[in-house]
Short mmCIF file of C-alpha atoms in Angstrom, two decimals:
data_model
loop_
_atom_site.label_atom_id
_atom_site.label_comp_id
_atom_site.label_asym_id
_atom_site.label_seq_id
_atom_site.Cartn_x
_atom_site.Cartn_y
_atom_site.Cartn_z
CA MET A 26 -7.54 -48.96 25.71
CA ALA A 27 -4.00 -50.39 25.39
CA THR A 28 -3.00 -47.48 23.10
CA LEU A 29 -4.41 -44.86 25.53
CA ALA A 30 -2.68 -46.52 28.52
CA VAL A 31 0.63 -46.47 26.81
CA MET A 32 0.17 -42.84 25.67
CA VAL A 33 -0.64 -41.91 29.21
CA LEU A 34 2.46 -43.76 30.45
CA ALA A 35 4.64 -41.89 28.00
CA ALA A 36 3.16 -38.47 29.04
CA VAL A 37 3.72 -39.23 32.76
CA ALA A 38 7.24 -40.27 32.04
CA TYR A 39 7.80 -37.07 30.21
CA ARG A 40 6.33 -34.88 32.86
CA ARG A 41 8.59 -36.60 35.43
CA ASN A 42 11.64 -36.25 33.13
CA LYS A 43 11.91 -39.97 32.80
CA MET A 44 11.20 -40.52 29.10
CA THR A 45 13.38 -43.64 28.24
CA ALA A 46 14.08 -45.37 25.01
CA PHE A 47 11.93 -48.32 26.31
CA VAL A 48 8.93 -46.09 26.72
CA LYS A 49 9.37 -44.41 23.35
CA SER A 50 9.70 -47.72 21.59
CA LEU A 51 6.68 -49.07 23.49
CA LEU A 52 4.74 -46.06 22.39
CA LEU A 53 5.93 -46.44 18.68
CA THR A 54 4.98 -50.18 18.70
CA THR A 55 1.55 -49.43 20.20
CA LEU A 56 0.79 -46.84 17.62
CA LEU A 57 1.78 -49.07 14.80
CA LEU A 58 -0.34 -51.77 16.04
CA ALA A 59 -3.28 -49.27 16.44
CA LEU A 60 -2.90 -48.23 12.90
CA LEU A 61 -2.98 -51.95 11.72
CA ALA A 62 -5.86 -52.72 13.94
CA ALA A 63 -7.85 -49.78 12.47
CA GLU A 64 -7.02 -51.17 9.00
CA SER A 65 -8.51 -54.57 10.11
CA ARG A 66 -11.68 -52.85 11.27
CA ALA A 67 -11.92 -50.84 8.09
CA LYS A 68 -11.56 -53.94 5.94
CA GLU A 69 -14.44 -55.71 7.88
CA ARG A 70 -16.54 -52.57 7.57
CA GLN A 71 -15.84 -52.47 3.79
CA ALA A 72 -16.67 -56.16 3.40
CA PHE A 73 -20.07 -55.52 5.10
CA GLU A 74 -20.87 -52.53 3.04
CA HIS A 75 -19.77 -54.05 -0.34
CA GLU A 76 -20.75 -57.68 0.03
CA VAL A 77 -23.19 -58.37 2.83
CA LYS A 78 -25.43 -55.33 2.91
CA PRO A 79 -26.57 -55.57 -0.64
CA ILE A 80 -27.88 -59.12 0.03
CA LEU A 81 -29.65 -57.96 3.09
CA LYS A 82 -31.12 -54.96 1.24
CA LYS A 83 -32.38 -57.41 -1.44
CA TYR A 84 -33.92 -60.10 0.57
CA CYS A 85 -34.42 -58.95 4.22
CA TYR A 86 -35.26 -55.21 4.45
CA GLY A 87 -38.60 -55.63 2.75
CA CYS A 88 -39.96 -57.30 5.97
CA HIS A 89 -37.29 -55.93 8.45
CA GLY A 90 -36.79 -52.39 7.33
CA GLU A 91 -38.05 -48.89 7.69
CA THR A 92 -41.65 -49.57 6.83
CA THR A 93 -42.10 -53.08 8.14
CA GLN A 94 -40.60 -54.75 11.16
CA GLU A 95 -42.02 -58.26 11.38
CA ALA A 96 -41.22 -59.89 14.72
CA ASP A 97 -40.17 -56.57 15.90
CA LEU A 98 -36.83 -57.09 13.99
CA ARG A 99 -35.28 -54.12 12.10
CA LEU A 100 -32.16 -55.02 10.07
CA ASP A 101 -31.57 -51.91 7.99
CA THR A 102 -30.34 -49.97 11.07
CA LEU A 103 -28.82 -52.81 12.97
CA SER A 104 -25.17 -52.08 13.71
CA ASP A 105 -22.46 -54.45 12.55
CA ASN A 106 -20.48 -53.86 15.69
CA PHE A 107 -20.47 -57.34 17.17
CA GLU A 108 -18.69 -56.21 20.31
CA ASN A 109 -22.07 -54.94 21.46
CA HIS A 110 -23.76 -57.97 23.19
CA LYS A 111 -27.23 -57.05 22.24
CA VAL A 112 -26.29 -56.65 18.50
CA ALA A 113 -24.45 -59.79 18.44
CA GLU A 114 -27.50 -61.64 19.92
CA THR A 115 -29.81 -60.26 17.29
CA TRP A 116 -27.38 -61.49 14.45
CA VAL A 117 -27.14 -64.87 16.03
CA ASP A 118 -30.93 -65.02 15.90
CA ALA A 119 -30.93 -64.08 12.30
CA LEU A 120 -28.28 -66.74 11.47
CA GLU A 121 -30.38 -69.42 13.12
CA GLN A 122 -33.21 -68.50 10.90
CA LEU A 123 -31.07 -68.70 7.91
CA LYS A 124 -29.85 -72.08 8.76
CA LEU A 125 -33.43 -73.31 9.46
CA GLY A 126 -34.46 -72.05 6.14
CA GLU A 127 -37.16 -69.75 7.64
CA MET A 128 -35.67 -66.57 6.34
CA PRO A 129 -36.62 -65.44 3.80
CA PRO A 130 -40.05 -67.00 3.97
CA GLU A 131 -40.90 -69.58 1.14
CA GLU A 132 -43.22 -67.21 -0.58
CA GLU A 133 -40.54 -64.50 -0.93
CA GLN A 134 -37.75 -64.34 -3.42
CA GLN A 135 -34.77 -66.59 -2.34
CA PRO A 136 -31.02 -65.82 -2.48
CA SER A 137 -28.84 -67.72 -4.82
CA ALA A 138 -26.61 -70.36 -3.35
CA ALA A 139 -23.57 -67.94 -3.70
CA GLU A 140 -25.45 -65.20 -1.91
CA LEU A 141 -26.76 -67.43 0.83
CA SER A 142 -23.16 -68.75 1.40
CA THR A 143 -21.64 -65.12 1.54
CA LEU A 144 -24.32 -64.05 4.04
CA THR A 145 -24.10 -67.25 6.37
CA GLU A 146 -20.13 -67.32 6.02
CA TRP A 147 -20.03 -63.65 7.24
CA LEU A 148 -22.53 -64.18 10.09
CA THR A 149 -20.82 -67.35 11.24
CA LYS A 150 -17.45 -65.66 11.26
CA LYS A 151 -18.64 -62.53 13.11
CA THR A 152 -20.76 -64.38 15.65
CA THR A 153 -17.95 -66.88 16.42
CA GLU A 154 -15.53 -64.00 17.01
CA ALA A 155 -18.04 -62.26 19.23
CA GLU A 156 -18.65 -65.58 21.15
CA ARG A 157 -14.75 -65.81 21.76
CA ASN A 158 -14.62 -62.25 22.81
CA PHE A 159 -17.49 -62.58 25.24
CA SER A 160 -15.81 -65.64 26.69
CA GLN A 161 -12.42 -63.77 27.05
CA HIS A 162 -10.77 -66.31 24.65
CA GLY A 163 -9.25 -63.77 22.50
CA ASN A 164 -10.11 -62.51 19.05
CA LYS A 165 -8.71 -62.67 15.58
CA ASN A 166 -8.23 -59.70 13.46
CA THR A 167 -7.62 -59.40 9.79
CA MET A 168 -4.75 -56.80 9.23
CA ARG A 169 -4.69 -54.48 6.25
CA ARG A 170 -3.01 -50.98 5.99
CA LEU A 171 -4.38 -47.35 5.90
CA THR A 172 -4.30 -45.24 2.75
CA ASP A 173 -1.99 -42.15 2.79
CA TYR A 174 -4.89 -39.86 3.86
CA GLU A 175 -6.31 -42.32 6.38
CA PHE A 176 -2.91 -42.62 8.03
CA ARG A 177 -2.49 -38.70 8.17
CA ASN A 178 -5.93 -38.35 9.67
CA THR A 179 -5.32 -41.30 12.25
CA MET A 180 -2.00 -39.68 13.25
CA ALA A 181 -3.89 -36.30 13.76
CA ASP A 182 -6.32 -38.09 15.99
CA LEU A 183 -3.87 -40.06 18.00
CA LEU A 184 -1.19 -37.25 18.47
CA GLY A 185 -2.90 -34.00 17.34
CA VAL A 186 -0.10 -33.55 14.74
CA ASP A 187 -0.60 -32.83 11.14
CA ILE A 188 2.22 -34.86 9.59
CA GLY A 189 1.54 -33.28 6.07
CA ASP A 190 2.67 -35.24 2.91
CA THR A 191 4.17 -38.75 3.43
CA THR A 192 6.46 -40.89 1.28
CA LEU A 193 3.98 -43.71 1.04
CA PRO A 194 3.77 -45.27 -2.56
CA ALA A 195 0.96 -43.95 -4.59
CA GLU A 196 -2.27 -45.74 -4.14
CA ILE A 197 -3.53 -48.10 -6.92
CA ALA A 198 -7.29 -47.45 -7.77
CA SER A 199 -9.49 -50.61 -8.13
CA GLU A 200 -11.46 -51.36 -11.16
CA ASP A 201 -14.34 -49.36 -9.61
CA GLY A 202 -12.03 -46.23 -9.18
CA PHE A 203 -11.63 -46.49 -5.44
CA VAL A 204 -8.15 -46.18 -3.70
CA ASN A 205 -9.37 -47.63 -0.44
CA ASP A 206 -10.34 -51.06 -1.86
CA SER A 207 -8.76 -53.68 0.54
CA ALA A 208 -7.85 -55.84 -2.30
CA HIS A 209 -5.49 -53.15 -3.54
CA LEU A 210 -4.05 -52.27 -0.18
CA PRO A 211 -1.27 -54.73 0.49
CA THR A 212 1.04 -54.00 3.50
CA THR A 213 4.53 -54.12 2.09
CA PRO A 214 7.94 -53.72 3.85
CA THR A 215 8.03 -50.29 2.18
CA HIS A 216 4.77 -49.22 3.76
CA LEU A 217 5.90 -50.59 7.20
CA LYS A 218 9.17 -48.68 6.92
CA VAL A 219 7.33 -45.38 6.03
CA PHE A 220 4.84 -45.74 8.80
CA TRP A 221 7.68 -46.32 11.28
CA GLU A 222 9.72 -43.33 10.15
CA GLU A 223 6.53 -40.97 10.07
CA ILE A 224 5.42 -42.08 13.64
CA GLN A 225 8.96 -41.43 14.87
CA ALA A 226 8.94 -38.02 13.22
CA ALA A 227 5.58 -37.16 14.71
CA LEU A 228 6.72 -38.24 18.13
CA ASP A 229 9.75 -35.99 17.92
CA LYS A 230 7.27 -33.12 17.61
CA VAL A 231 5.09 -34.03 20.65
CA VAL A 232 7.59 -35.72 22.91
CA VAL A 233 10.28 -33.58 24.37
CA ASP A 234 13.42 -34.82 26.09
CA ALA A 235 13.53 -32.83 29.18
CA SER A 236 17.40 -32.96 29.29
CA LYS A 237 17.52 -31.26 25.89
CA ARG A 238 15.07 -28.45 26.58
CA PRO A 239 16.21 -24.98 25.31
CA ALA A 240 16.70 -22.40 27.81
CA VAL A 241 13.54 -20.36 28.65
CA LEU A 242 13.89 -16.67 27.81
CA LYS A 243 11.77 -14.53 30.10
CA ASP A 244 11.71 -10.73 29.71
CA THR A 245 9.39 -8.39 31.70
CA ARG A 246 8.71 -4.83 31.47
CA THR A 247 7.12 -3.30 34.64
CA ILE A 248 5.92 0.13 35.45
CA SER A 249 6.58 1.24 39.11
CA ASP A 250 3.31 1.78 41.32
CA ASN A 251 4.37 5.34 41.60
CA TYR A 252 4.70 5.96 37.86
CA LEU A 253 1.69 4.20 36.48
CA HIS A 254 0.64 6.02 33.25
CA TYR A 255 -1.35 5.47 30.22
CA THR A 256 -0.18 3.83 26.99
CA ASP A 257 1.64 6.03 24.61
CA LYS A 258 -0.21 7.97 21.82
CA ASN A 259 -0.93 4.86 19.87
CA ASN A 260 -2.18 2.92 23.01
CA LEU A 261 0.71 0.72 22.90
CA PHE A 262 2.74 -1.04 25.66
CA TYR A 263 5.60 -3.37 24.60
CA LEU A 264 8.88 -5.10 25.30
CA SER A 265 11.57 -6.43 22.96
CA GLN A 266 13.34 -9.76 23.47
CA LYS A 267 16.62 -10.64 21.93
CA ASN A 268 17.53 -14.03 20.44
CA THR A 269 14.05 -15.30 20.26
CA PRO A 270 14.00 -18.91 18.99
CA ALA A 271 12.24 -19.65 15.77
CA HIS A 272 10.25 -22.61 17.10
CA GLY A 273 8.49 -23.77 20.23
CA PRO A 274 5.55 -22.41 22.54
CA PHE A 275 5.48 -18.90 23.89
CA ARG A 276 3.41 -17.11 26.59
CA ILE A 277 2.56 -13.36 26.83
CA THR A 278 1.43 -12.25 30.13
CA VAL A 279 -0.27 -8.81 30.54
CA VAL A 280 -1.07 -7.12 33.85
CA ALA A 281 -3.60 -4.31 33.33
CA LYS A 282 -6.62 -2.45 34.71
CA ARG A 283 -9.63 -0.62 33.53
CA ILE A 284 -10.05 3.21 34.11
CA ASP A 285 -13.64 4.05 33.25
CA PRO A 286 -16.03 1.23 34.16
CA GLN A 287 -18.65 2.62 31.75
CA LYS A 288 -16.42 2.45 28.62
CA PRO A 289 -14.88 -0.52 26.84
CA ALA A 290 -11.40 -1.86 27.96
CA LEU A 291 -10.34 -4.04 25.11
CA PHE A 292 -6.79 -4.79 23.99
CA SER A 293 -5.01 -7.28 21.74
CA THR A 294 -1.57 -8.86 22.10
CA PHE A 295 0.95 -9.22 19.26
CA LEU A 296 4.04 -11.02 18.65
CA GLY A 297 6.19 -9.03 16.26
CA THR A 298 4.89 -5.74 15.09
CA PRO A 299 1.23 -4.69 14.53
CA SER A 300 2.19 -3.60 11.02
CA ASN A 301 3.11 -7.14 10.18
CA PRO A 302 -0.04 -8.90 8.90
CA ARG A 303 1.27 -12.31 9.86
CA CYS A 304 1.32 -11.36 13.52
CA LEU A 305 -2.23 -12.20 14.38
CA PRO A 306 -3.83 -10.59 17.38
CA MET A 307 -5.44 -12.21 20.30
CA GLY A 308 -8.31 -10.14 21.97
CA GLU A 309 -9.10 -9.62 25.58
CA SER A 310 -11.47 -7.62 27.73
CA ILE A 311 -10.65 -6.23 31.25
CA PRO A 312 -13.55 -6.96 33.56
CA ALA A 313 -15.37 -3.99 34.84
CA ALA A 314 -16.06 -3.23 38.50
CA THR A 315 -19.69 -3.21 39.72
CA GLY A 316 -21.42 -0.96 42.14
CA GLU A 317 -22.87 2.40 42.20
CA GLN A 318 -21.10 4.86 40.00
CA LEU A 319 -20.88 8.64 40.53
CA THR A 320 -18.83 11.25 38.58
CA TRP A 321 -16.94 14.44 39.03
CA SER A 322 -16.28 17.23 36.57
CA PRO A 323 -14.52 20.55 36.52
CA LYS A 324 -17.71 21.89 38.47
CA GLU A 325 -16.66 19.46 41.33
CA THR A 326 -13.01 20.27 41.11
CA PRO A 327 -12.14 23.29 43.05
CA LYS A 328 -8.60 24.92 42.88
CA SER A 329 -8.19 24.73 46.65
CA TYR A 330 -9.49 22.12 49.12
CA ALA A 331 -13.37 22.10 49.62
CA ASP A 332 -16.03 19.56 50.51
CA GLN A 333 -17.95 17.90 47.58
CA VAL A 334 -21.09 15.81 48.54
CA TRP A 335 -22.73 12.94 46.53
CA THR A 336 -26.01 11.38 47.39
CA LEU A 337 -26.09 7.54 47.26
CA ALA A 338 -28.89 5.89 45.49
CA GLU A 339 -27.84 2.25 46.27
CA PRO A 340 -28.19 0.70 49.75
CA LEU A 341 -25.11 -0.14 51.90
CA ILE A 342 -24.90 -3.40 53.72
CA PRO A 343 -24.54 -3.25 57.53
CA GLY A 344 -21.73 -5.38 58.94
CA GLU A 345 -19.87 -5.48 55.57
CA GLU A 346 -17.06 -3.46 53.88
CA THR A 347 -17.72 -0.76 51.48
CA ARG A 348 -15.06 0.65 49.08
CA VAL A 349 -14.96 4.19 47.49
CA HIS A 350 -12.66 4.21 44.51
CA PHE A 351 -11.84 7.52 42.82
CA GLN A 352 -10.62 7.14 39.20
CA TYR A 353 -9.53 9.86 36.96
CA THR A 354 -10.68 9.64 33.31
CA THR A 355 -9.92 12.75 31.36
CA GLY A 356 -8.50 16.29 31.81
CA ARG A 357 -5.24 18.17 32.22
CA HIS A 358 -5.20 18.05 36.18
CA ARG A 359 -5.26 15.27 38.76
CA LEU A 360 -7.64 15.18 41.67
CA ASN A 361 -6.24 15.30 45.32
CA ILE A 362 -8.58 13.70 47.76
CA LYS A 363 -8.61 13.47 51.60
CA ASP A 364 -11.16 13.01 54.56
CA VAL A 365 -13.51 10.79 52.66
CA ARG A 366 -16.74 10.34 54.75
CA LEU A 367 -19.87 8.27 54.62
CA GLU A 368 -22.74 9.84 56.47
CA VAL A 369 -26.29 9.00 57.37
CA GLY A 370 -28.23 10.88 60.07
CA GLU A 371 -25.97 11.16 63.08
CA LEU A 372 -23.59 8.41 61.99
CA LYS A 373 -20.41 9.57 60.31
CA LEU A 374 -17.54 7.25 58.93
CA ILE A 375 -14.37 8.83 57.93
CA ASP A 376 -11.10 7.61 56.25
CA LYS A 377 -8.68 10.55 56.50
CA HIS A 378 -5.79 9.22 54.34
CA PHE A 379 -4.64 11.37 51.42
CA GLY A 380 -4.64 10.02 47.89
CA PHE A 381 -4.92 11.33 44.32
CA THR A 382 -5.79 10.12 40.89
CA GLY A 383 -4.74 11.45 37.45
CA GLY A 384 -1.84 10.55 35.03
CA LYS A 385 -0.48 8.78 38.14
CA HIS A 386 -2.38 7.35 41.06
CA HIS A 387 -1.82 7.07 44.83
CA LYS A 388 -3.93 5.37 47.39
CA ASN A 389 -7.09 6.22 45.62
CA VAL A 390 -9.38 3.73 47.28
CA TRP A 391 -11.03 4.42 50.69
CA TYR A 392 -12.34 1.74 52.90
CA PHE A 393 -15.20 1.67 55.34
CA ARG A 394 -16.97 -0.91 57.67
CA ILE A 395 -20.66 -0.24 57.87
CA PRO A 396 -21.79 -0.93 61.51
CA LYS A 397 -24.29 -3.59 62.15
CA GLY A 398 -27.72 -2.10 62.70
CA ALA A 399 -26.86 0.96 60.60
CA PRO A 400 -29.51 2.19 58.03
CA THR A 401 -29.17 0.65 54.54
CA THR A 402 -30.41 3.81 52.67
CA GLY A 403 -30.09 7.58 53.07
CA TRP A 404 -26.24 7.69 52.87
CA LYS A 405 -24.16 10.55 51.53
CA LEU A 406 -20.59 10.58 50.34
CA THR A 407 -18.50 13.56 51.33
CA ALA A 408 -14.77 14.16 50.22
CA THR A 409 -12.44 17.08 50.61
CA VAL A 410 -11.01 17.46 47.17
CA ALA A 411 -8.95 19.98 45.09
CA GLY A 412 -7.58 20.04 41.50
CA ASP A 413 -3.72 19.94 41.33
CA LEU A 414 -2.73 23.20 39.48
CA GLY A 415 -6.16 23.63 37.99
CA ASN A 416 -9.67 22.20 37.73
CA ASP A 417 -9.75 20.34 34.37
CA SER A 418 -10.39 16.96 35.82
CA ASN A 419 -13.10 14.31 35.14
CA GLY A 420 -13.47 10.96 36.68
CA ILE A 421 -15.61 8.08 38.04
CA ILE A 422 -16.34 7.23 41.64
CA THR A 423 -17.39 3.60 42.28
CA VAL A 424 -18.98 2.72 45.56
CA SER A 425 -18.94 -1.07 45.87
CA GLY A 426 -19.85 -3.58 48.59
CA PRO A 427 -19.09 -7.22 49.26
CA ASN A 428 -21.27 -8.53 46.43
CA ASP A 429 -19.68 -6.18 43.90
CA LYS A 430 -16.84 -7.08 41.55
CA PHE A 431 -13.78 -5.03 42.29
CA ALA A 432 -11.92 -6.37 39.16
CA GLY A 433 -12.04 -3.08 37.31
CA GLN A 434 -10.44 -1.16 40.13
CA GLU A 435 -7.55 -3.82 40.57
CA PHE A 436 -4.96 -5.03 38.21
CA THR A 437 -5.82 -8.33 36.49
CA THR A 438 -3.59 -10.78 34.89
CA HIS A 439 -4.18 -12.03 31.22
CA THR A 440 -2.14 -14.70 29.47
CA PHE A 441 -1.84 -15.62 25.76
CA ASP A 442 -0.29 -18.85 24.41
CA GLY A 443 0.79 -19.73 21.03
CA PHE A 444 3.69 -21.32 18.96
CA LEU A 445 6.57 -19.22 17.54
CA GLU A 446 6.47 -20.89 14.17
CA ASP A 447 3.00 -19.37 13.65
CA TYR A 448 4.35 -15.86 13.95
CA PRO A 449 7.36 -15.53 11.71
CA VAL A 450 8.89 -12.01 11.67
CA ASP A 451 11.15 -11.35 8.74
CA GLY A 452 14.00 -9.01 9.39
CA LEU A 453 13.79 -9.38 13.24
CA ARG A 454 15.44 -12.75 13.66
CA PRO A 455 17.97 -13.45 15.01
CA LYS A 456 17.69 -10.14 16.90
CA GLY A 457 14.25 -11.37 18.46
CA HIS A 458 10.62 -10.51 18.80
CA THR A 459 8.61 -7.61 20.26
CA ALA A 460 5.65 -8.46 22.41
CA LEU A 461 2.86 -5.73 22.29
CA ALA A 462 -0.32 -5.14 24.28
CA TRP A 463 -2.37 -2.65 22.01
CA GLU A 464 -5.50 -1.11 23.23
CA SER A 465 -8.39 -1.28 20.94
CA LYS A 466 -9.80 1.94 19.48
CA VAL A 467 -11.72 4.09 21.99
CA GLY A 468 -14.42 6.09 20.59
CA GLY A 469 -13.36 5.23 17.04
CA LYS A 470 -9.93 6.93 17.53
CA ARG A 471 -6.59 5.85 18.55
CA GLY A 472 -4.70 7.64 21.24
CA ARG A 473 -6.02 9.45 24.27
CA PRO A 474 -8.32 9.23 26.06
CA ALA A 475 -7.24 5.61 26.86
CA ASN A 476 -9.21 3.41 29.16
CA ILE A 477 -6.51 0.85 30.13
CA ILE A 478 -3.45 1.20 32.44
CA PHE A 479 -0.80 -1.48 31.74
CA LYS A 480 1.33 -2.40 34.67
CA SER A 481 3.57 -5.01 33.12
CA ILE A 482 4.08 -7.23 30.11
CA THR A 483 6.14 -10.50 30.13
CA LEU A 484 7.33 -12.62 27.13
CA GLU A 485 8.47 -16.12 27.80
CA THR A 486 10.09 -18.18 24.91
CA PRO A 487 9.86 -21.10 24.72
CA TYR A 488 7.16 -21.60 27.51
CA TYR A 489 6.92 -25.01 29.09
#
C-alpha cells in the first residue's frame, strides 16, 4: 500500500508539472524497500516449502489431507499467509495441539526431535508475528534479495518497464542446482548499487520532467468540404512530417466516412511506408449507418431532371426526424438532386434544397419532421434527379430515423497510438516519417471502387 501511495504521489506530481528531487528520491527508496520486502516474503515462502511442508506431509496430511479431514481440519490446502486472520487462528490451534502432544496421535508415527523443533519453531515465529500484526505492534521481516530474473519481473510489475539485462553479478547455484536458494543470495553493496542504478534508469523511462519535454510536432492534411474525393488509385491518404524524433509516443488521427453501408469500410494506419515490413498496420472499421436502404442505378438516372419514386417498406416515426441520405458509390457521373419529398395519402413533406453526390458531395442529406398523428406506413420517397453530363451513376439512399445510427453518413474520428521506437524507418530519418491511412482491399482488388472518403489525417510526435 505504501508503494502504491508513493507511486500515485509521483504520478500526480508529474501531471501537475511538479516532479521534485524529493518525490523522485522517495519513489526510488520505496521501490527499493518493496524489492527487499518481496525478497523477505520469498525467503519465508521458500523456508515453508523446503523445510516445513515436508514434515507436515509426512506426519499430518494422512489425517488432515485430501481424503481425510479429522475434526474438519485440512492442512494440505491451508495457506501459509498469516496475514489472514482465519488462517492464523487455524495454525495457532495446530501449534497448541503440538505443544500438548496430541498431534500426531500416539498410535501414529511420531516426528523426530529435530523435525518437531523445526515445525514448532516455524509455527511459533509465524503466529507471534501474526499476533503482533493484528495488535498493530509492528512486524519483523527477514530481508533477502531478488535474483536477476526476479528483479526484472518485479520492475515490470511495478513500472511496466522491461529493463532487459542487468549488471548484477552471476547467481551461484546451490548444491541442489537452484539459483534462488536463499542461502546463496546475499545482499552485497554491489547488489544494492546495481539495484539503485537500474531503478533510476527505469524511472528515467517512465517519469518525464515536464520542463524538458520536446516540442510536439503536429502536422495535418485536410481536404476541403467542397473537394472531398476518394483515395488515390492505391486507396491511400497520407501526410509527411519532417524531423520526426526517433523516440517517444505518437498519435495518428484519421477523420473518414463510409460510402456504401452494405460494403466493408476497413482501413489500416502505418507509420513509415506500407512497403516497410517493420511499419506494422493498425486496423479500424468505419461504422455503418442503419435504416432502410434503397438504390439507384443508370435506369433511375435521367439525363435531364425527372421525378423518381421509391416505396418505403420500413415505418416512419411520427413526431420524430427522418433523414434521407443520397450517397454515390460507382459510375462516371454524379447525381444532382432537388425537391425531395416524403408522401403518404394527402400528406406531403418537401425539402427543396439542391444537392449532389459523386466524386464530390454537396448537401446530400435531406431532413424531414414527421407530424404527430401521421401514418407510420405507406410512405413513398420522391426526388427530382438528373445525371450530371450522363446517366452512369449508382448509389445508396439511406432513410434513417431517430433510432438509427447515422455514423456511416457522417465523418467519424479514429485515433491510433504507439511509440516511435517501435517503428524505425531506415533512410527517412532525420527527414521524418510518413503517416498513411490505407483502405483495405475492396472486392479482392486495390483501387477503385473505394468505400471510404478520408477528410483529414494528423500526425503528432511526440504525443503527450
